[in-house]
PDB file of C-alpha atoms in Angstrom:
ATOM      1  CA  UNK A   1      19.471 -15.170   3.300  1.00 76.00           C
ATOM      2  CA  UNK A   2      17.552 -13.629   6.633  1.00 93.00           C
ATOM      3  CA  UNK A   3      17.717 -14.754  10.056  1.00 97.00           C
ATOM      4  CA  UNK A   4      15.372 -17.683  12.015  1.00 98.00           C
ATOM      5  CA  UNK A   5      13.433 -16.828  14.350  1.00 98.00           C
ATOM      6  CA  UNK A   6      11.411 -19.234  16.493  1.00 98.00           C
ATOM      7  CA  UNK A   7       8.080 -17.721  18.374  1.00 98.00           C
ATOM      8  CA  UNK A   8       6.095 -19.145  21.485  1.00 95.00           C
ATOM      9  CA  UNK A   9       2.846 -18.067  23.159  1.00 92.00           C
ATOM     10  CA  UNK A  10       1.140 -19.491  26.131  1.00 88.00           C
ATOM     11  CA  UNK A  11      -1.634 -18.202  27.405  1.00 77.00           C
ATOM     12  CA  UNK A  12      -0.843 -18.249  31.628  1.00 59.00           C
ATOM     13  CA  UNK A  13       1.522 -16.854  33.821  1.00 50.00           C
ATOM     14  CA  UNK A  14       0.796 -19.398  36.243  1.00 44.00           C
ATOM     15  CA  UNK A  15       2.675 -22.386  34.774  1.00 46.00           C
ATOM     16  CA  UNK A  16       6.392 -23.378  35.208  1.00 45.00           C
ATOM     17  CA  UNK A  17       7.955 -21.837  32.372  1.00 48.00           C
ATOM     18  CA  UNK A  18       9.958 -25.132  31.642  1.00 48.00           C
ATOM     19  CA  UNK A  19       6.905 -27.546  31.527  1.00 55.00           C
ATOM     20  CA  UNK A  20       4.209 -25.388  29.819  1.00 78.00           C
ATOM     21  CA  UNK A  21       6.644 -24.593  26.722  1.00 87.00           C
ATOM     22  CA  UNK A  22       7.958 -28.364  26.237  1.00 88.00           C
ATOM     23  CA  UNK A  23       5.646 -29.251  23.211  1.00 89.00           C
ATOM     24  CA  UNK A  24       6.393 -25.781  20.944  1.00 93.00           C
ATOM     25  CA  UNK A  25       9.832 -25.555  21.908  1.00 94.00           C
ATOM     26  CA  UNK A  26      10.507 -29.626  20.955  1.00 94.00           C
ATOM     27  CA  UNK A  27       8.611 -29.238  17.727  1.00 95.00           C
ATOM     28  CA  UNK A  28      10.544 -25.971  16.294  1.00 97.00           C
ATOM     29  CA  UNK A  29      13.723 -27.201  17.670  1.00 97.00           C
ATOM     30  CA  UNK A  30      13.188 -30.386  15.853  1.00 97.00           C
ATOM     31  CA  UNK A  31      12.410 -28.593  12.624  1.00 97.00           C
ATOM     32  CA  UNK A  32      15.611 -26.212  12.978  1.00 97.00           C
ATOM     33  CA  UNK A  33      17.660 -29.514  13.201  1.00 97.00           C
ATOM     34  CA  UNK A  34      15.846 -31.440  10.095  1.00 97.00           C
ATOM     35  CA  UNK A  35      16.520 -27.911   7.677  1.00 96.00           C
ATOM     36  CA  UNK A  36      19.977 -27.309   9.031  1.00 96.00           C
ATOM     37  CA  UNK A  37      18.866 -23.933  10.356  1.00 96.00           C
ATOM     38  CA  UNK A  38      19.727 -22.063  13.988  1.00 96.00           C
ATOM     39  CA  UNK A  39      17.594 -19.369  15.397  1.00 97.00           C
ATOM     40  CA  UNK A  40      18.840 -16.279  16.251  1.00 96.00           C
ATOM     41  CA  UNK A  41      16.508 -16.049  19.194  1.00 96.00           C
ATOM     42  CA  UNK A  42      13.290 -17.665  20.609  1.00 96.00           C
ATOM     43  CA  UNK A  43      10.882 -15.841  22.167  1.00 97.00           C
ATOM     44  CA  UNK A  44       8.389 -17.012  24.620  1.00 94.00           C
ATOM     45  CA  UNK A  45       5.107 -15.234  25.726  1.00 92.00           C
ATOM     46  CA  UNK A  46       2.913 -15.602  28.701  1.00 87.00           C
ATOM     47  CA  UNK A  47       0.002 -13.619  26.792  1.00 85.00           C
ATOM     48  CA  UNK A  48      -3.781 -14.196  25.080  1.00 81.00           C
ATOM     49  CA  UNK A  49      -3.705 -14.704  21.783  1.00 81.00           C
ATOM     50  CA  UNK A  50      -6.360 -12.359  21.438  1.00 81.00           C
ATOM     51  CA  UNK A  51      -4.642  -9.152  20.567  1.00 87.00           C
ATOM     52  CA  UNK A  52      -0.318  -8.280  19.507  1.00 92.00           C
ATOM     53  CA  UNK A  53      -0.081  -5.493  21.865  1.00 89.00           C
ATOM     54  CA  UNK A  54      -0.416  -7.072  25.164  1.00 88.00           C
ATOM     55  CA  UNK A  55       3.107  -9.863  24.360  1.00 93.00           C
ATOM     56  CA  UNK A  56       6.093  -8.144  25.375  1.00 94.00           C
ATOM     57  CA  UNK A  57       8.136 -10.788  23.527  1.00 96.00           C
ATOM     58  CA  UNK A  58       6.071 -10.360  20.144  1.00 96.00           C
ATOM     59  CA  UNK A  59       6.698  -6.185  20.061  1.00 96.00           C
ATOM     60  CA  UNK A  60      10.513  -6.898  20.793  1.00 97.00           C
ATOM     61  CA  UNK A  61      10.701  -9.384  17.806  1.00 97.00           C
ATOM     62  CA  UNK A  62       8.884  -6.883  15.815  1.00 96.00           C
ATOM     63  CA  UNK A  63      11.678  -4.475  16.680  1.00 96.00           C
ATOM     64  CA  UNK A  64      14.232  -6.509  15.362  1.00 96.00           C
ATOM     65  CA  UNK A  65      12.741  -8.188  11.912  1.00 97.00           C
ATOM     66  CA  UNK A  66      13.683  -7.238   8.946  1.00 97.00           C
ATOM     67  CA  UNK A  67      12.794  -8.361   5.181  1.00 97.00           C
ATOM     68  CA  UNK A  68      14.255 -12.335   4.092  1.00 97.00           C
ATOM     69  CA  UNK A  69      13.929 -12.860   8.152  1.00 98.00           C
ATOM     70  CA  UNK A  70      12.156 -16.146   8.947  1.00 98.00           C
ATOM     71  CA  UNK A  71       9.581 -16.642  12.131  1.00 98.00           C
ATOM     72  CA  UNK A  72       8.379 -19.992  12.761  1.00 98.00           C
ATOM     73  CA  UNK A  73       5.848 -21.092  15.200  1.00 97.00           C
ATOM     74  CA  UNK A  74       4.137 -24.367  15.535  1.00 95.00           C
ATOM     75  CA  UNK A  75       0.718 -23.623  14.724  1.00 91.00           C
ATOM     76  CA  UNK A  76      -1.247 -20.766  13.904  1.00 90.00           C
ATOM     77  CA  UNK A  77      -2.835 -20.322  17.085  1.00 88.00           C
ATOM     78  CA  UNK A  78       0.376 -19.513  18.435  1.00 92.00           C
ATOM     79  CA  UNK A  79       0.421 -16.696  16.099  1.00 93.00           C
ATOM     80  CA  UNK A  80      -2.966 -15.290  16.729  1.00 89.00           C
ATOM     81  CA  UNK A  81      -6.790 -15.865  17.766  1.00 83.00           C
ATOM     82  CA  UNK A  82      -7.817 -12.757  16.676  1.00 83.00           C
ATOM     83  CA  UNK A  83      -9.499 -12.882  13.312  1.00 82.00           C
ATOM     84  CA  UNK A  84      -9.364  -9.570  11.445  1.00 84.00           C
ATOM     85  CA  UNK A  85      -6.312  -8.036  12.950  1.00 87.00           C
ATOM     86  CA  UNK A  86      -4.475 -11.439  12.589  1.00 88.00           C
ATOM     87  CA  UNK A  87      -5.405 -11.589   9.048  1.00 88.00           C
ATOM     88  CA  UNK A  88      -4.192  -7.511   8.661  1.00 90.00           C
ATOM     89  CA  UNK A  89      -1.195  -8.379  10.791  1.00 93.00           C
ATOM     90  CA  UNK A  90      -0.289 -11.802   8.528  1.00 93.00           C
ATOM     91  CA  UNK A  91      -0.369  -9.323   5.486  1.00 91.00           C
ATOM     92  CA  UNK A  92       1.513  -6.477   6.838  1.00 94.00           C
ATOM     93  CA  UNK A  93       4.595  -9.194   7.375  1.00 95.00           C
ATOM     94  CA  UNK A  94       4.206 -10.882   4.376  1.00 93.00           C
ATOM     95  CA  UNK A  95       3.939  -7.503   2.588  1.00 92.00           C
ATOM     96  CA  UNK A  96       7.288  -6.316   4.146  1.00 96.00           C
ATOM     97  CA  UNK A  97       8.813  -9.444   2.983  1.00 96.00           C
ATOM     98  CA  UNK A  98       8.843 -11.530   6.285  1.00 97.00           C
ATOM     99  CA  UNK A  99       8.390 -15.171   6.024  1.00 97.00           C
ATOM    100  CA  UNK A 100       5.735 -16.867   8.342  1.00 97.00           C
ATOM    101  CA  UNK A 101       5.957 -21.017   9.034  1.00 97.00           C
ATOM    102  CA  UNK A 102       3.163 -22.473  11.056  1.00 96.00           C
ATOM    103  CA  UNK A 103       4.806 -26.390  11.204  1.00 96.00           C
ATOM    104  CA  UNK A 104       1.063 -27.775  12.179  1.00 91.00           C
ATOM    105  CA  UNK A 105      -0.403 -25.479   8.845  1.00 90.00           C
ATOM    106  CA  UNK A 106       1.443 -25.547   6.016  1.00 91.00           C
ATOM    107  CA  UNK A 107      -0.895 -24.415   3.696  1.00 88.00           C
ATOM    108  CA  UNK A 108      -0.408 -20.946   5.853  1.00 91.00           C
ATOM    109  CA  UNK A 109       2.848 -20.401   5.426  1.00 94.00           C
ATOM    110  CA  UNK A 110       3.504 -17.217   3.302  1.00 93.00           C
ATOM    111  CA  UNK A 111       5.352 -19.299   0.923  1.00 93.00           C
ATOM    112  CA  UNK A 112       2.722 -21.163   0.069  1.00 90.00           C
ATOM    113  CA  UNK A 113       0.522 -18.253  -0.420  1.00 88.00           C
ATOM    114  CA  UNK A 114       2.861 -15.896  -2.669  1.00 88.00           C
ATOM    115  CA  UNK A 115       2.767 -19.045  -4.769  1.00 87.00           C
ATOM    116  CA  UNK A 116      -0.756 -18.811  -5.061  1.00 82.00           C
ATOM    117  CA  UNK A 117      -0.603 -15.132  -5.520  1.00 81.00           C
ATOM    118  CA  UNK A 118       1.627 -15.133  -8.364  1.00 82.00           C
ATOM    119  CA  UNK A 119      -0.014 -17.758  -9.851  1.00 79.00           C
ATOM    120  CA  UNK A 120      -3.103 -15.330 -10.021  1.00 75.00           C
ATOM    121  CA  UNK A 121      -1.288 -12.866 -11.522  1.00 75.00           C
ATOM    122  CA  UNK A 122      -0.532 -14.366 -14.285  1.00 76.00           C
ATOM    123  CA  UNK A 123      -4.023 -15.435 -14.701  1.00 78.00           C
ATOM    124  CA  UNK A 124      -6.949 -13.792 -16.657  1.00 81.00           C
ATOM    125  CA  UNK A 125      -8.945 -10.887 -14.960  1.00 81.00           C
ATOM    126  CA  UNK A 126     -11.757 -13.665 -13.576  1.00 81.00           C
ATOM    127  CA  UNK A 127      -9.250 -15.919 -12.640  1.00 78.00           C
ATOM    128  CA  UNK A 128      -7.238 -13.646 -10.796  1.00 76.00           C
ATOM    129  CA  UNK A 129      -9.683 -12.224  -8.817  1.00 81.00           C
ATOM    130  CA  UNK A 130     -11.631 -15.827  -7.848  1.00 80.00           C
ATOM    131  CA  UNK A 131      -7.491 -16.413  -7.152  1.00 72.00           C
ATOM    132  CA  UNK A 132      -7.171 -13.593  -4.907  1.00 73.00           C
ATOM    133  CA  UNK A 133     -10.869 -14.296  -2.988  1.00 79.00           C
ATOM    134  CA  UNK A 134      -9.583 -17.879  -1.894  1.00 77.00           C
ATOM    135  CA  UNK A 135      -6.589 -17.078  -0.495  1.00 75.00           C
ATOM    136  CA  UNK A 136      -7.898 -14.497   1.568  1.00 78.00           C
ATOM    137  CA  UNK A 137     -10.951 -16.767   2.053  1.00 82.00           C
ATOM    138  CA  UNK A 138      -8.151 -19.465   3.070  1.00 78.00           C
ATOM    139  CA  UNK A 139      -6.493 -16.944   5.471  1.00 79.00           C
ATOM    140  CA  UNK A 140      -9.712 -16.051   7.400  1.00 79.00           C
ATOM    141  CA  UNK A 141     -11.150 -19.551   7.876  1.00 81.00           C
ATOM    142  CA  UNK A 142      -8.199 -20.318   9.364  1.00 80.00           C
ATOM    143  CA  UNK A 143      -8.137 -17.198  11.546  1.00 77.00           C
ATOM    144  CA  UNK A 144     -11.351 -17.321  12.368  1.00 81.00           C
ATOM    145  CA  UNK A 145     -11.615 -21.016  13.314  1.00 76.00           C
ATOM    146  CA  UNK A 146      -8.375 -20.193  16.020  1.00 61.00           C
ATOM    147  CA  UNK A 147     -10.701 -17.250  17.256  1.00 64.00           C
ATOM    148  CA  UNK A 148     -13.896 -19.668  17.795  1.00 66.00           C
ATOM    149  CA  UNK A 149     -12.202 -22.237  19.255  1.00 61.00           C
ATOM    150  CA  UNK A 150     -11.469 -19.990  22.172  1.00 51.00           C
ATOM    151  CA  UNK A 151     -14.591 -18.219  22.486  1.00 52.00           C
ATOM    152  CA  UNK A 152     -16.519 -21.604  22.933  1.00 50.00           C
ATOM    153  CA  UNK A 153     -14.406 -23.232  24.516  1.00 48.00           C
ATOM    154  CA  UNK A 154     -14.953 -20.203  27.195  1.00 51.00           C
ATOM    155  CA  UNK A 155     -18.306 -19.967  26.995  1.00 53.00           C
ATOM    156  CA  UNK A 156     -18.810 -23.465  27.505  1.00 52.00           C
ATOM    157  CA  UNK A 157     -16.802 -23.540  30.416  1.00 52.00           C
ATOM    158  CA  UNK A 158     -18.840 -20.650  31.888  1.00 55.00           C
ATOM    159  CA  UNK A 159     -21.925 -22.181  31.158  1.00 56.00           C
ATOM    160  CA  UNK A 160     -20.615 -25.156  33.205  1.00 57.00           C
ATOM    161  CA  UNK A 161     -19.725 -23.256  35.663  1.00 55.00           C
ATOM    162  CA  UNK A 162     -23.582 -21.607  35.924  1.00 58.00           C
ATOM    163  CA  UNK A 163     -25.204 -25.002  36.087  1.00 58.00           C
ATOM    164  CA  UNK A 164     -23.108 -26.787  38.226  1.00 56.00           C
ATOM    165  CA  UNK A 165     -24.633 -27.965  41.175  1.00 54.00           C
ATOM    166  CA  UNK A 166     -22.494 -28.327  44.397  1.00 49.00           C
ATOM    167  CA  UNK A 167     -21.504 -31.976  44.547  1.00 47.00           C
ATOM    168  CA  UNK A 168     -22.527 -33.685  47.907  1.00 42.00           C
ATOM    169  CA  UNK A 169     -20.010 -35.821  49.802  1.00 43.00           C
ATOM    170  CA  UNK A 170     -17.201 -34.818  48.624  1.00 45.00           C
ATOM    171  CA  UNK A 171     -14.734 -32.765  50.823  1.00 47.00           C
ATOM    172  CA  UNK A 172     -13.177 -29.669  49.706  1.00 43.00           C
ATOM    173  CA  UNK A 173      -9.843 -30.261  48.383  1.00 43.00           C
ATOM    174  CA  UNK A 174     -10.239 -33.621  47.235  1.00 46.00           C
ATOM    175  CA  UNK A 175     -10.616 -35.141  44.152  1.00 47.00           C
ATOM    176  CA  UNK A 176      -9.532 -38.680  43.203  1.00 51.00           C
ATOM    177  CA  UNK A 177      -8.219 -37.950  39.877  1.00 55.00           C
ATOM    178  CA  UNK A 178      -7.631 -35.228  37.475  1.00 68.00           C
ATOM    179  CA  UNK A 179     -10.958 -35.360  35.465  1.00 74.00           C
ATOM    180  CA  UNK A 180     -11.875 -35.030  32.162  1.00 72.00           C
ATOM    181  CA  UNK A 181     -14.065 -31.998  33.194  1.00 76.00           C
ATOM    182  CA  UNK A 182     -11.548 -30.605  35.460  1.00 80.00           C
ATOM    183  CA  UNK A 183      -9.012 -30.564  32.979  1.00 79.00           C
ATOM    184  CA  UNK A 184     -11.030 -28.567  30.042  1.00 79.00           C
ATOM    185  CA  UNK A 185     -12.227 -26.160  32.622  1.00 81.00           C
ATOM    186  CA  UNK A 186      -8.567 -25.809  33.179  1.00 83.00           C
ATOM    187  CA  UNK A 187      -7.508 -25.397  29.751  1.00 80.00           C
ATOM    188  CA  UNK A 188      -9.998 -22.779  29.365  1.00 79.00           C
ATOM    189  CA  UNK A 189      -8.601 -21.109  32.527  1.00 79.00           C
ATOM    190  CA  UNK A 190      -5.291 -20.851  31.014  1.00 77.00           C
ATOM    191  CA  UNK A 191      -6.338 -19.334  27.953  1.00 74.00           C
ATOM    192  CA  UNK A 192      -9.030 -16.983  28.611  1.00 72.00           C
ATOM    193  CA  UNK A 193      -8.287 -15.061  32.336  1.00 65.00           C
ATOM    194  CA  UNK A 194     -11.631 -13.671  32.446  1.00 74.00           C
ATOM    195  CA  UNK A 195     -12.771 -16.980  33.891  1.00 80.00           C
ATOM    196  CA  UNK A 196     -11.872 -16.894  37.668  1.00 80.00           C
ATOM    197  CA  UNK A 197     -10.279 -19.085  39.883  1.00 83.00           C
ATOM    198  CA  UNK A 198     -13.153 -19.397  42.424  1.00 81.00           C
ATOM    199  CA  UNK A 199     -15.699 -20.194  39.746  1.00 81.00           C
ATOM    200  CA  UNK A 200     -13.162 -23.250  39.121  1.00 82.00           C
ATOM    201  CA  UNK A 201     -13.161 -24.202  42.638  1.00 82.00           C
ATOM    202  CA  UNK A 202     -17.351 -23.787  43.324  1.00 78.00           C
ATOM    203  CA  UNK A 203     -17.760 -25.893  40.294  1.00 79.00           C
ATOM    204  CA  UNK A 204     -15.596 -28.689  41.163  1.00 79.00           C
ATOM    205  CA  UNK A 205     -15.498 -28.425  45.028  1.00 78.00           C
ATOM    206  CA  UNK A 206     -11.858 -27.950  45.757  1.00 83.00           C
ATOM    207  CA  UNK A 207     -10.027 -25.295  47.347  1.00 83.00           C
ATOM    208  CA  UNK A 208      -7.461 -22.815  46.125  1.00 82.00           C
ATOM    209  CA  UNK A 209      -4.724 -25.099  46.941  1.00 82.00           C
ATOM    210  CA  UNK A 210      -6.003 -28.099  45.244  1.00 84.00           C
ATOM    211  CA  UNK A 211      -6.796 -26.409  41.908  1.00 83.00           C
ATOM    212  CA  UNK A 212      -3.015 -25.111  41.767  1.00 83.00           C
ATOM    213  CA  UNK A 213      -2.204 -28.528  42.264  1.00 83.00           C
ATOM    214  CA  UNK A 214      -4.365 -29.593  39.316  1.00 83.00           C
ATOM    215  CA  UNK A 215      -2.858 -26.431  37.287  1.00 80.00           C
ATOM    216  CA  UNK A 216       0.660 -27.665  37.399  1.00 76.00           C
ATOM    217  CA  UNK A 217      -0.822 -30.946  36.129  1.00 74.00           C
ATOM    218  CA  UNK A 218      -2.303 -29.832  33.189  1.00 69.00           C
ATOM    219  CA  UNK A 219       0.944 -27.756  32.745  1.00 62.00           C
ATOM    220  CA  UNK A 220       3.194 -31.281  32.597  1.00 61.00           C
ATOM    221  CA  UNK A 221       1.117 -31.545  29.897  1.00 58.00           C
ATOM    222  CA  UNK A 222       1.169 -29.012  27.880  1.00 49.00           C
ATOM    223  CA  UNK A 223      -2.661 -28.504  27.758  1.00 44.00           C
ATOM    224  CA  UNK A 224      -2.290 -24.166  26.678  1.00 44.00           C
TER     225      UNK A 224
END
């Protein structure tokens, strides 16, 4: 029997380490408690999802797998939102024996889909290879969906940030509440750093200070 692993990704360095990690850490420390398991380590990255070779943590956890080892993250976004190389990265583990769980995608986890496998291979030529099409068809939807959610979510946010028109009245540095708006721009923010900081504060008319105020808000809860 391998070793347990637990894996975290954020997408900021900005945040307090302890509030932007609460909701992953409480969810796979929950599931190590209900299946009487203990991780060996849990590692924690400040990084985009958007490619493996930028997340220190990630590399030094690939240094130290080995085949039967277990990593479990709490979704698949957490994992990757990179399409293509997530999908050849997912298969290059699960070729080499290592066992994925994504606690918020079951249907992911490379249990499920070595079932699915073998069940094809005991199937007739057709049926084996219409087998074989959907899980890799299950796989990149999946991937792919992670992927888009960030690039719109981004794009949005810059378009937002194009159209906005400077809001009279209001003084900079002040805002009532934490808005809606405010708060997706902010997500976004955290998870794509080629959106910048002043294009936050034009569009919403606060200063530097203010929106680092707002930043550790959305951190409290866990918006990344």
């Amino acid at each position: 029997m391998g070793n347990y692993f637990a894996y975290m990704r954020i997408s900021t360095k900005e945040e307090r380490r302890k509030q932007k990690f609460t909701r992953q850490e409480s969810a796979l420390n929950t599931y190590a408690k209900n299946h009487n398991i203990e991780y060996v380590f849990q590692f924690r990255d400040d990084a985009s999802g958007k490619s493996f070779d930028n997340r220190i943590e990630w590399m030094r956890l690939e240094k130290i797998i080995k085949p039967g080892d277990t990593i479990v993250f709490k979704d698949i976004t957490r994992f990757t939102r990179e399409a293509e190389k997530g999908y050849q990265k997912y298969m290059r583990l699960m070729s080499s024996n290592i066992n994925l769980i994504f606690l918020d995608n079951p249907t992911l986890n490379t249990d499920y889909v070595r079932n699915l496998i073998a069940t094809a291979n005991s199937m007739n030529f057709l049926e084996k290879t219409i087998n074989e099409m959907l899980v890799k068809v299950l796989l990149a939807a999946e991937l792919t969906r992670a992927e888009q959610e960030r690039l719109v979510i981004s794009q949005r946010t810059k378009d937002g940030m194009a159209a906005s028109p400077n809001k009279a009245g209001r003084k900079v540095g002040q805002l009532d509440k934490l808005t809606e708006s405010l708060k997706v721009d902010i997500t976004a923010y955290l998870s794509d750093r080629s959106i910048r900081q002043v294009d936050l504060m034009k569009k919403h008319q606060i200063s530097r200070n203010t929106l680092k105020k707002y930043i550790k808000l959305a951190a409290k809860s866990d918006l990344c």
